[in-house]
C-alpha cells in the first residue's frame, strides 16, 4: 500500500485515534467529577496526586530524558564503530538518566518528608 493515499490515510488514522482517546479520557473524567459533585463531594477533594513534589519529579525526569538524549548522541557519535543509525545508545542513556532522576527525586522527597 505504497500509494499517495497511504501517505495521507496513515497519519490521519493515527492522529484521529490519538484525538479519540484523549477526548474519551477527558469526557470520562468530566462525567466522574459531575457524579461526585452530585453525591456531595467538594471539588477541593478532587486532587488526584497526593505527592506535593510531583512537578519536581516530572521536571527531573524531563531533564533526565534530555541529558540521556545528549549522552546517547555522544555515545553514538564517538564510541560506535558501526556507522548505521543505531537507536540503542539513545535508549540506554535515556533510560539510565531518567532512572537516575527518579532515584534522586526519591531521596529529595524522603529528605523533605522528615521536616
Short mmCIF file of N, CA, C and O in Angstrom, two decimals:
data_model
loop_
_atom_site.label_atom_id
_atom_site.label_comp_id
_atom_site.label_asym_id
_atom_site.label_seq_id
_atom_site.Cartn_x
_atom_site.Cartn_y
_atom_site.Cartn_z
N UNK A 1 0.83 -1.18 0.00
CA UNK A 1 0.00 0.00 0.00
C UNK A 1 0.87 1.24 0.00
O UNK A 1 0.80 2.09 0.86
N UNK A 2 1.77 1.32 -0.97
CA UNK A 2 2.66 2.47 -1.10
C UNK A 2 2.10 3.49 -2.08
O UNK A 2 2.78 3.96 -2.98
N UNK A 3 0.88 3.83 -1.89
CA UNK A 3 0.25 4.81 -2.76
C UNK A 3 0.19 6.15 -2.04
O UNK A 3 0.37 6.21 -0.81
N UNK A 4 -0.06 7.21 -2.76
CA UNK A 4 -0.21 8.51 -2.09
C UNK A 4 -1.37 8.53 -1.09
O UNK A 4 -1.35 9.29 -0.13
N UNK A 5 -2.37 7.67 -1.31
CA UNK A 5 -3.47 7.60 -0.35
C UNK A 5 -2.99 7.10 1.00
O UNK A 5 -3.46 7.55 2.04
N UNK A 6 -2.03 6.19 1.00
CA UNK A 6 -1.49 5.67 2.27
C UNK A 6 -0.74 6.76 3.01
O UNK A 6 -0.75 6.81 4.24
N UNK A 7 -0.07 7.64 2.27
CA UNK A 7 0.66 8.72 2.91
C UNK A 7 -0.27 9.71 3.60
O UNK A 7 0.15 10.43 4.49
N UNK A 8 -1.50 9.73 3.19
CA UNK A 8 -2.49 10.61 3.80
C UNK A 8 -3.29 9.87 4.86
O UNK A 8 -3.53 10.40 5.95
N UNK A 9 -3.66 8.63 4.57
CA UNK A 9 -4.54 7.89 5.49
C UNK A 9 -3.84 7.48 6.79
O UNK A 9 -4.46 7.56 7.85
N UNK A 10 -2.61 7.07 6.72
CA UNK A 10 -1.93 6.59 7.93
C UNK A 10 -1.79 7.71 8.97
O UNK A 10 -2.18 7.53 10.13
N UNK A 11 -1.27 8.88 8.62
CA UNK A 11 -1.22 9.95 9.64
C UNK A 11 -2.61 10.38 10.10
O UNK A 11 -2.81 10.70 11.28
N UNK A 12 -3.56 10.39 9.18
CA UNK A 12 -4.93 10.76 9.54
C UNK A 12 -5.51 9.79 10.56
O UNK A 12 -6.11 10.20 11.56
N UNK A 13 -5.29 8.51 10.35
CA UNK A 13 -5.78 7.50 11.29
C UNK A 13 -5.08 7.61 12.64
O UNK A 13 -5.72 7.53 13.69
N UNK A 14 -3.77 7.82 12.61
CA UNK A 14 -3.01 7.94 13.87
C UNK A 14 -3.48 9.14 14.68
O UNK A 14 -3.77 9.02 15.88
N UNK A 15 -3.58 10.30 14.04
CA UNK A 15 -3.99 11.50 14.78
C UNK A 15 -5.43 11.43 15.23
O UNK A 15 -5.77 11.90 16.31
N UNK A 16 -6.31 10.84 14.42
CA UNK A 16 -7.71 10.72 14.84
C UNK A 16 -7.84 9.74 16.00
O UNK A 16 -8.67 9.94 16.89
N UNK A 17 -7.02 8.70 16.02
CA UNK A 17 -7.05 7.77 17.15
C UNK A 17 -6.57 8.45 18.43
O UNK A 17 -7.18 8.29 19.49
N UNK A 18 -5.49 9.20 18.32
CA UNK A 18 -4.99 9.93 19.50
C UNK A 18 -6.04 10.92 19.99
O UNK A 18 -6.30 11.01 21.19
N UNK A 19 -6.66 11.65 19.07
CA UNK A 19 -7.70 12.60 19.45
C UNK A 19 -8.86 11.88 20.14
O UNK A 19 -9.39 12.35 21.15
N UNK A 20 -9.27 10.73 19.59
CA UNK A 20 -10.38 9.98 20.18
C UNK A 20 -10.08 9.51 21.59
O UNK A 20 -10.93 9.61 22.47
N UNK A 21 -8.87 9.02 21.82
CA UNK A 21 -8.51 8.55 23.15
C UNK A 21 -8.48 9.70 24.15
O UNK A 21 -8.99 9.59 25.27
N UNK A 22 -7.90 10.82 23.75
CA UNK A 22 -7.85 11.99 24.64
C UNK A 22 -9.25 12.50 24.92
O UNK A 22 -9.59 12.84 26.06
N UNK A 23 -10.10 12.56 23.90
CA UNK A 23 -11.48 13.03 24.07
C UNK A 23 -12.25 12.14 25.03
O UNK A 23 -12.94 12.63 25.93
N UNK A 24 -12.12 10.83 24.87
CA UNK A 24 -12.82 9.90 25.76
C UNK A 24 -12.31 10.04 27.19
O UNK A 24 -13.09 10.02 28.14
N UNK A 25 -11.00 10.21 27.36
CA UNK A 25 -10.45 10.36 28.71
C UNK A 25 -10.95 11.63 29.37
O UNK A 25 -11.31 11.62 30.56
N UNK A 26 -11.00 12.72 28.62
CA UNK A 26 -11.46 13.99 29.20
C UNK A 26 -12.94 13.93 29.54
O UNK A 26 -13.35 14.37 30.62
N UNK A 27 -13.76 13.38 28.65
CA UNK A 27 -15.19 13.31 28.94
C UNK A 27 -15.48 12.35 30.09
O UNK A 27 -16.37 12.62 30.90
N UNK A 28 -14.73 11.26 30.19
CA UNK A 28 -14.94 10.34 31.32
C UNK A 28 -14.58 11.01 32.64
O UNK A 28 -15.29 10.85 33.64
N UNK A 29 -13.49 11.77 32.64
CA UNK A 29 -13.10 12.48 33.86
C UNK A 29 -14.16 13.51 34.24
O UNK A 29 -14.50 13.67 35.41
N UNK A 30 -14.69 14.22 33.24
CA UNK A 30 -15.72 15.21 33.49
C UNK A 30 -16.97 14.55 34.07
O UNK A 30 -17.56 15.05 35.04
N UNK A 31 -17.40 13.45 33.49
CA UNK A 31 -18.58 12.73 33.99
C UNK A 31 -18.36 12.23 35.41
O UNK A 31 -19.27 12.29 36.25
N UNK A 32 -17.16 11.74 35.69
CA UNK A 32 -16.86 11.26 37.03
C UNK A 32 -16.93 12.41 38.04
O UNK A 32 -17.51 12.27 39.12
N UNK A 33 -16.37 13.54 37.69
CA UNK A 33 -16.40 14.70 38.60
C UNK A 33 -17.82 15.21 38.80
O UNK A 33 -18.19 15.59 39.91
N UNK A 34 -18.62 15.22 37.75
CA UNK A 34 -20.00 15.67 37.88
C UNK A 34 -20.79 14.71 38.79
O UNK A 34 -21.61 15.15 39.60
N UNK A 35 -20.54 13.42 38.67
CA UNK A 35 -21.21 12.45 39.54
C UNK A 35 -20.77 12.64 40.99
O UNK A 35 -21.59 12.53 41.91
N UNK A 36 -19.50 12.96 41.20
CA UNK A 36 -19.03 13.19 42.56
C UNK A 36 -19.66 14.45 43.15
O UNK A 36 -20.00 14.48 44.33
N UNK A 37 -19.83 15.48 42.32
CA UNK A 37 -20.47 16.72 42.80
C UNK A 37 -21.92 16.44 43.17
O UNK A 37 -22.43 16.92 44.18
N UNK A 38 -22.60 15.62 42.37
CA UNK A 38 -24.00 15.28 42.66
C UNK A 38 -24.13 14.51 43.96
O UNK A 38 -25.14 14.61 44.64
N UNK A 39 -23.10 13.75 44.33
CA UNK A 39 -23.14 12.98 45.56
C UNK A 39 -22.67 13.78 46.76
O UNK A 39 -22.66 13.29 47.88
N UNK A 40 -22.25 15.04 46.53
CA UNK A 40 -21.91 15.90 47.65
C UNK A 40 -20.43 16.01 47.96
O UNK A 40 -20.06 16.57 48.99
N UNK A 41 -19.57 15.51 47.10
CA UNK A 41 -18.13 15.63 47.32
C UNK A 41 -17.70 17.04 46.92
O UNK A 41 -18.09 17.54 45.88
N UNK A 42 -16.88 17.66 47.76
CA UNK A 42 -16.41 19.01 47.46
C UNK A 42 -15.35 18.97 46.35
O UNK A 42 -14.54 18.05 46.30
N UNK A 43 -15.34 19.96 45.48
CA UNK A 43 -14.34 20.00 44.40
C UNK A 43 -12.90 20.05 44.90
O UNK A 43 -12.00 19.64 44.20
N UNK A 44 -12.68 20.54 46.10
CA UNK A 44 -11.31 20.58 46.62
C UNK A 44 -10.77 19.18 46.91
O UNK A 44 -9.57 19.00 47.03
N UNK A 45 -11.64 18.19 46.98
CA UNK A 45 -11.22 16.81 47.23
C UNK A 45 -10.90 16.07 45.95
O UNK A 45 -10.63 14.88 45.98
N UNK A 46 -10.92 16.76 44.81
CA UNK A 46 -10.65 16.12 43.52
C UNK A 46 -9.17 15.93 43.24
O UNK A 46 -8.80 15.40 42.22
N UNK A 47 -8.33 16.40 44.12
CA UNK A 47 -6.89 16.32 43.87
C UNK A 47 -6.51 14.88 43.59
O UNK A 47 -6.73 14.00 44.41
N UNK A 48 -5.91 14.65 42.42
CA UNK A 48 -5.61 13.29 42.00
C UNK A 48 -4.25 12.82 42.47
O UNK A 48 -4.02 11.63 42.58
N UNK A 49 -3.31 13.71 42.72
CA UNK A 49 -1.99 13.29 43.16
C UNK A 49 -1.82 13.65 44.63
O UNK A 49 -2.20 14.73 45.06
N UNK A 50 -1.26 12.74 45.38
CA UNK A 50 -1.01 13.02 46.79
C UNK A 50 0.44 13.45 47.00
O UNK A 50 0.83 13.77 48.10
N UNK A 51 1.24 13.44 45.94
CA UNK A 51 2.65 13.81 46.05
C UNK A 51 2.80 15.31 45.83
O UNK A 51 2.54 15.82 44.74
N UNK A 52 3.22 16.06 46.86
CA UNK A 52 3.38 17.50 46.67
C UNK A 52 4.58 17.84 45.79
O UNK A 52 4.70 18.95 45.31
N UNK A 53 5.45 16.88 45.54
CA UNK A 53 6.64 17.10 44.72
C UNK A 53 6.48 16.52 43.32
O UNK A 53 7.47 16.23 42.65
N UNK A 54 5.24 16.34 42.85
CA UNK A 54 5.05 15.70 41.54
C UNK A 54 5.60 16.55 40.40
O UNK A 54 6.15 16.01 39.44
N UNK A 55 5.49 17.86 40.50
CA UNK A 55 6.05 18.70 39.44
C UNK A 55 7.57 18.62 39.44
O UNK A 55 8.20 18.65 38.38
N UNK A 56 8.17 18.50 40.62
CA UNK A 56 9.61 18.31 40.70
C UNK A 56 10.01 16.99 40.03
O UNK A 56 10.98 16.93 39.28
N UNK A 57 9.22 15.95 40.28
CA UNK A 57 9.52 14.65 39.69
C UNK A 57 9.46 14.70 38.17
O UNK A 57 10.36 14.22 37.48
N UNK A 58 8.40 15.30 37.63
CA UNK A 58 8.27 15.38 36.18
C UNK A 58 9.36 16.25 35.57
O UNK A 58 9.89 15.95 34.50
N UNK A 59 9.73 17.32 36.26
CA UNK A 59 10.81 18.17 35.77
C UNK A 59 12.14 17.45 35.77
O UNK A 59 12.93 17.56 34.83
N UNK A 60 12.40 16.69 36.82
CA UNK A 60 13.65 15.95 36.89
C UNK A 60 13.70 14.87 35.82
O UNK A 60 14.76 14.63 35.22
N UNK A 61 12.59 14.20 35.57
CA UNK A 61 12.55 13.19 34.52
C UNK A 61 12.76 13.83 33.14
O UNK A 61 13.48 13.30 32.30
N UNK A 62 12.15 15.00 32.92
CA UNK A 62 12.33 15.69 31.64
C UNK A 62 13.80 16.08 31.44
O UNK A 62 14.34 15.91 30.34
N UNK A 63 14.44 16.58 32.49
CA UNK A 63 15.86 16.91 32.39
C UNK A 63 16.67 15.64 32.17
O UNK A 63 17.61 15.62 31.36
N UNK A 64 16.30 14.57 32.84
CA UNK A 64 17.00 13.29 32.65
C UNK A 64 16.86 12.77 31.24
O UNK A 64 17.83 12.25 30.67
N UNK A 65 15.68 12.89 30.65
CA UNK A 65 15.48 12.46 29.27
C UNK A 65 16.33 13.32 28.33
O UNK A 65 16.97 12.80 27.40
N UNK A 66 16.35 14.61 28.56
CA UNK A 66 17.18 15.49 27.73
C UNK A 66 18.65 15.15 27.84
O UNK A 66 19.37 15.09 26.83
N UNK A 67 19.11 14.94 29.06
CA UNK A 67 20.52 14.56 29.24
C UNK A 67 20.79 13.20 28.61
O UNK A 67 21.87 12.98 28.04
N UNK A 68 19.84 12.29 28.70
CA UNK A 68 20.01 10.98 28.09
C UNK A 68 20.11 11.05 26.58
O UNK A 68 20.92 10.35 25.96
N UNK A 69 19.30 11.91 25.97
CA UNK A 69 19.40 12.09 24.52
C UNK A 69 20.76 12.68 24.13
O UNK A 69 21.38 12.25 23.15
N UNK A 70 21.22 13.65 24.91
CA UNK A 70 22.52 14.25 24.64
C UNK A 70 23.64 13.22 24.79
O UNK A 70 24.51 13.10 23.92
N UNK A 71 23.62 12.47 25.89
CA UNK A 71 24.65 11.46 26.10
C UNK A 71 24.56 10.34 25.07
O UNK A 71 25.58 9.79 24.64
N UNK A 72 23.33 9.99 24.67
CA UNK A 72 23.16 8.99 23.62
C UNK A 72 23.77 9.45 22.31
O UNK A 72 24.38 8.66 21.58
N UNK A 73 23.63 10.73 22.00
CA UNK A 73 24.25 11.29 20.79
C UNK A 73 25.76 11.22 20.89
O UNK A 73 26.45 10.85 19.93
N UNK A 74 26.30 11.56 22.06
CA UNK A 74 27.76 11.48 22.23
C UNK A 74 28.26 10.04 22.08
O UNK A 74 29.26 9.80 21.40
N UNK A 75 27.57 9.11 22.71
CA UNK A 75 27.96 7.71 22.62
C UNK A 75 27.85 7.23 21.18
O UNK A 75 28.73 6.55 20.67
N UNK A 76 26.77 7.59 20.52
CA UNK A 76 26.56 7.15 19.15
C UNK A 76 27.62 7.72 18.21
O UNK A 76 28.10 7.02 17.32
N UNK A 77 28.01 8.97 18.42
CA UNK A 77 28.98 9.61 17.53
C UNK A 77 30.41 9.16 17.79
O UNK A 77 31.19 9.00 16.85
N UNK A 78 30.78 8.97 19.04
CA UNK A 78 32.19 8.79 19.36
C UNK A 78 32.60 7.37 19.74
O UNK A 78 33.78 7.06 19.70
N UNK A 79 31.66 6.53 20.10
CA UNK A 79 32.06 5.21 20.57
C UNK A 79 31.51 4.07 19.74
O UNK A 79 31.82 2.92 20.01
N UNK A 80 30.72 4.35 18.77
CA UNK A 80 30.15 3.29 17.94
C UNK A 80 31.03 3.09 16.71
O UNK A 80 31.33 4.05 16.00
N UNK A 81 31.43 1.86 16.46
CA UNK A 81 32.22 1.58 15.26
C UNK A 81 31.32 1.39 14.05
O UNK A 81 31.75 1.54 12.92
N UNK A 82 30.08 1.08 14.30
CA UNK A 82 29.11 0.88 13.22
C UNK A 82 28.57 2.24 12.79
O UNK A 82 28.14 3.04 13.62
N UNK A 83 28.54 2.51 11.52
CA UNK A 83 28.08 3.81 11.02
C UNK A 83 26.58 3.87 10.81
O UNK A 83 26.05 4.89 10.41
N UNK A 84 25.86 2.78 11.06
CA UNK A 84 24.41 2.80 10.89
C UNK A 84 23.76 3.67 11.95
O UNK A 84 24.33 3.92 13.01
N UNK A 85 22.56 4.09 11.67
CA UNK A 85 21.80 4.88 12.64
C UNK A 85 21.22 3.91 13.67
O UNK A 85 20.20 3.28 13.44
N UNK A 86 21.88 3.78 14.81
CA UNK A 86 21.51 2.81 15.82
C UNK A 86 20.84 3.54 16.99
O UNK A 86 21.40 4.48 17.54
N UNK A 87 19.67 3.08 17.38
CA UNK A 87 18.92 3.73 18.45
C UNK A 87 19.28 3.21 19.84
O UNK A 87 18.84 3.77 20.83
N UNK A 88 20.07 2.16 19.92
CA UNK A 88 20.38 1.56 21.22
C UNK A 88 21.09 2.52 22.17
O UNK A 88 20.70 2.59 23.35
N UNK A 89 22.09 3.29 21.76
CA UNK A 89 22.71 4.22 22.73
C UNK A 89 21.72 5.25 23.26
O UNK A 89 21.77 5.60 24.44
N UNK A 90 20.83 5.73 22.40
CA UNK A 90 19.83 6.70 22.85
C UNK A 90 18.91 6.07 23.89
O UNK A 90 18.63 6.66 24.93
N UNK A 91 18.42 4.87 23.61
CA UNK A 91 17.51 4.19 24.52
C UNK A 91 18.18 3.91 25.86
O UNK A 91 17.59 4.16 26.93
N UNK A 92 19.42 3.45 25.81
CA UNK A 92 20.13 3.14 27.05
C UNK A 92 20.36 4.39 27.89
O UNK A 92 20.13 4.39 29.10
N UNK A 93 20.81 5.45 27.27
CA UNK A 93 21.12 6.66 28.01
C UNK A 93 19.85 7.35 28.54
O UNK A 93 19.84 7.87 29.66
N UNK A 94 18.77 7.34 27.77
CA UNK A 94 17.52 7.94 28.25
C UNK A 94 17.00 7.15 29.45
O UNK A 94 16.59 7.73 30.45
N UNK A 95 17.01 5.82 29.35
CA UNK A 95 16.54 5.00 30.47
C UNK A 95 17.42 5.21 31.70
O UNK A 95 16.91 5.35 32.82
N UNK A 96 18.73 5.26 31.50
CA UNK A 96 19.65 5.45 32.62
C UNK A 96 19.44 6.81 33.29
O UNK A 96 19.30 6.90 34.51
N UNK A 97 19.40 7.87 32.50
CA UNK A 97 19.27 9.22 33.07
C UNK A 97 17.90 9.45 33.69
O UNK A 97 17.79 10.08 34.75
N UNK A 98 16.84 8.94 33.06
CA UNK A 98 15.51 9.09 33.65
C UNK A 98 15.41 8.29 34.94
O UNK A 98 14.82 8.75 35.92
N UNK A 99 16.00 7.12 34.98
CA UNK A 99 16.02 6.33 36.21
C UNK A 99 16.79 7.02 37.32
O UNK A 99 16.36 7.03 38.48
N UNK A 100 17.93 7.59 36.97
CA UNK A 100 18.70 8.33 37.98
C UNK A 100 17.93 9.55 38.49
O UNK A 100 18.00 9.88 39.68
N UNK A 101 17.18 10.20 37.60
CA UNK A 101 16.37 11.34 38.03
C UNK A 101 15.28 10.90 39.01
O UNK A 101 15.01 11.58 39.99
N UNK A 102 14.66 9.75 38.75
CA UNK A 102 13.64 9.25 39.67
C UNK A 102 14.24 8.85 41.01
O UNK A 102 13.63 9.07 42.07
N UNK A 103 15.42 8.26 40.99
CA UNK A 103 16.09 7.90 42.25
C UNK A 103 16.44 9.17 43.03
O UNK A 103 16.24 9.23 44.25
N UNK A 104 16.95 10.19 42.34
CA UNK A 104 17.27 11.45 43.01
C UNK A 104 16.01 12.08 43.59
O UNK A 104 16.03 12.61 44.71
N UNK A 105 14.91 12.01 42.86
CA UNK A 105 13.64 12.55 43.38
C UNK A 105 13.21 11.81 44.64
O UNK A 105 12.71 12.41 45.59
N UNK A 106 13.40 10.51 44.65
CA UNK A 106 13.04 9.71 45.82
C UNK A 106 13.80 10.20 47.06
O UNK A 106 13.21 10.42 48.12
N UNK A 107 15.10 10.41 46.90
CA UNK A 107 15.89 10.87 48.05
C UNK A 107 15.54 12.29 48.46
O UNK A 107 15.53 12.62 49.64
N UNK A 108 15.24 13.14 47.49
CA UNK A 108 14.81 14.50 47.83
C UNK A 108 13.48 14.48 48.57
O UNK A 108 13.29 15.19 49.56
N UNK A 109 12.53 13.64 48.12
CA UNK A 109 11.23 13.55 48.78
C UNK A 109 11.37 13.01 50.19
O UNK A 109 10.68 13.48 51.11
N UNK A 110 12.24 12.04 50.40
CA UNK A 110 12.45 11.49 51.75
C UNK A 110 13.06 12.56 52.65
O UNK A 110 12.67 12.69 53.82
N UNK A 111 14.01 13.33 52.12
CA UNK A 111 14.65 14.38 52.90
C UNK A 111 13.64 15.44 53.35
O UNK A 111 13.64 15.88 54.50
N UNK A 112 12.74 15.82 52.46
CA UNK A 112 11.74 16.84 52.79
C UNK A 112 10.59 16.27 53.62
O UNK A 112 9.91 17.03 54.30
N UNK A 113 10.36 14.98 53.55
CA UNK A 113 9.29 14.37 54.33
C UNK A 113 9.62 14.38 55.83
O UNK A 113 8.75 14.50 56.66
N UNK A 114 10.90 14.29 56.14
CA UNK A 114 11.33 14.29 57.54
C UNK A 114 11.21 15.64 58.19
O UNK A 114 11.27 15.75 59.41
N UNK A 115 11.01 16.69 57.43
CA UNK A 115 10.91 18.04 58.01
C UNK A 115 9.56 18.32 58.57
O UNK A 115 8.57 17.91 58.28
#
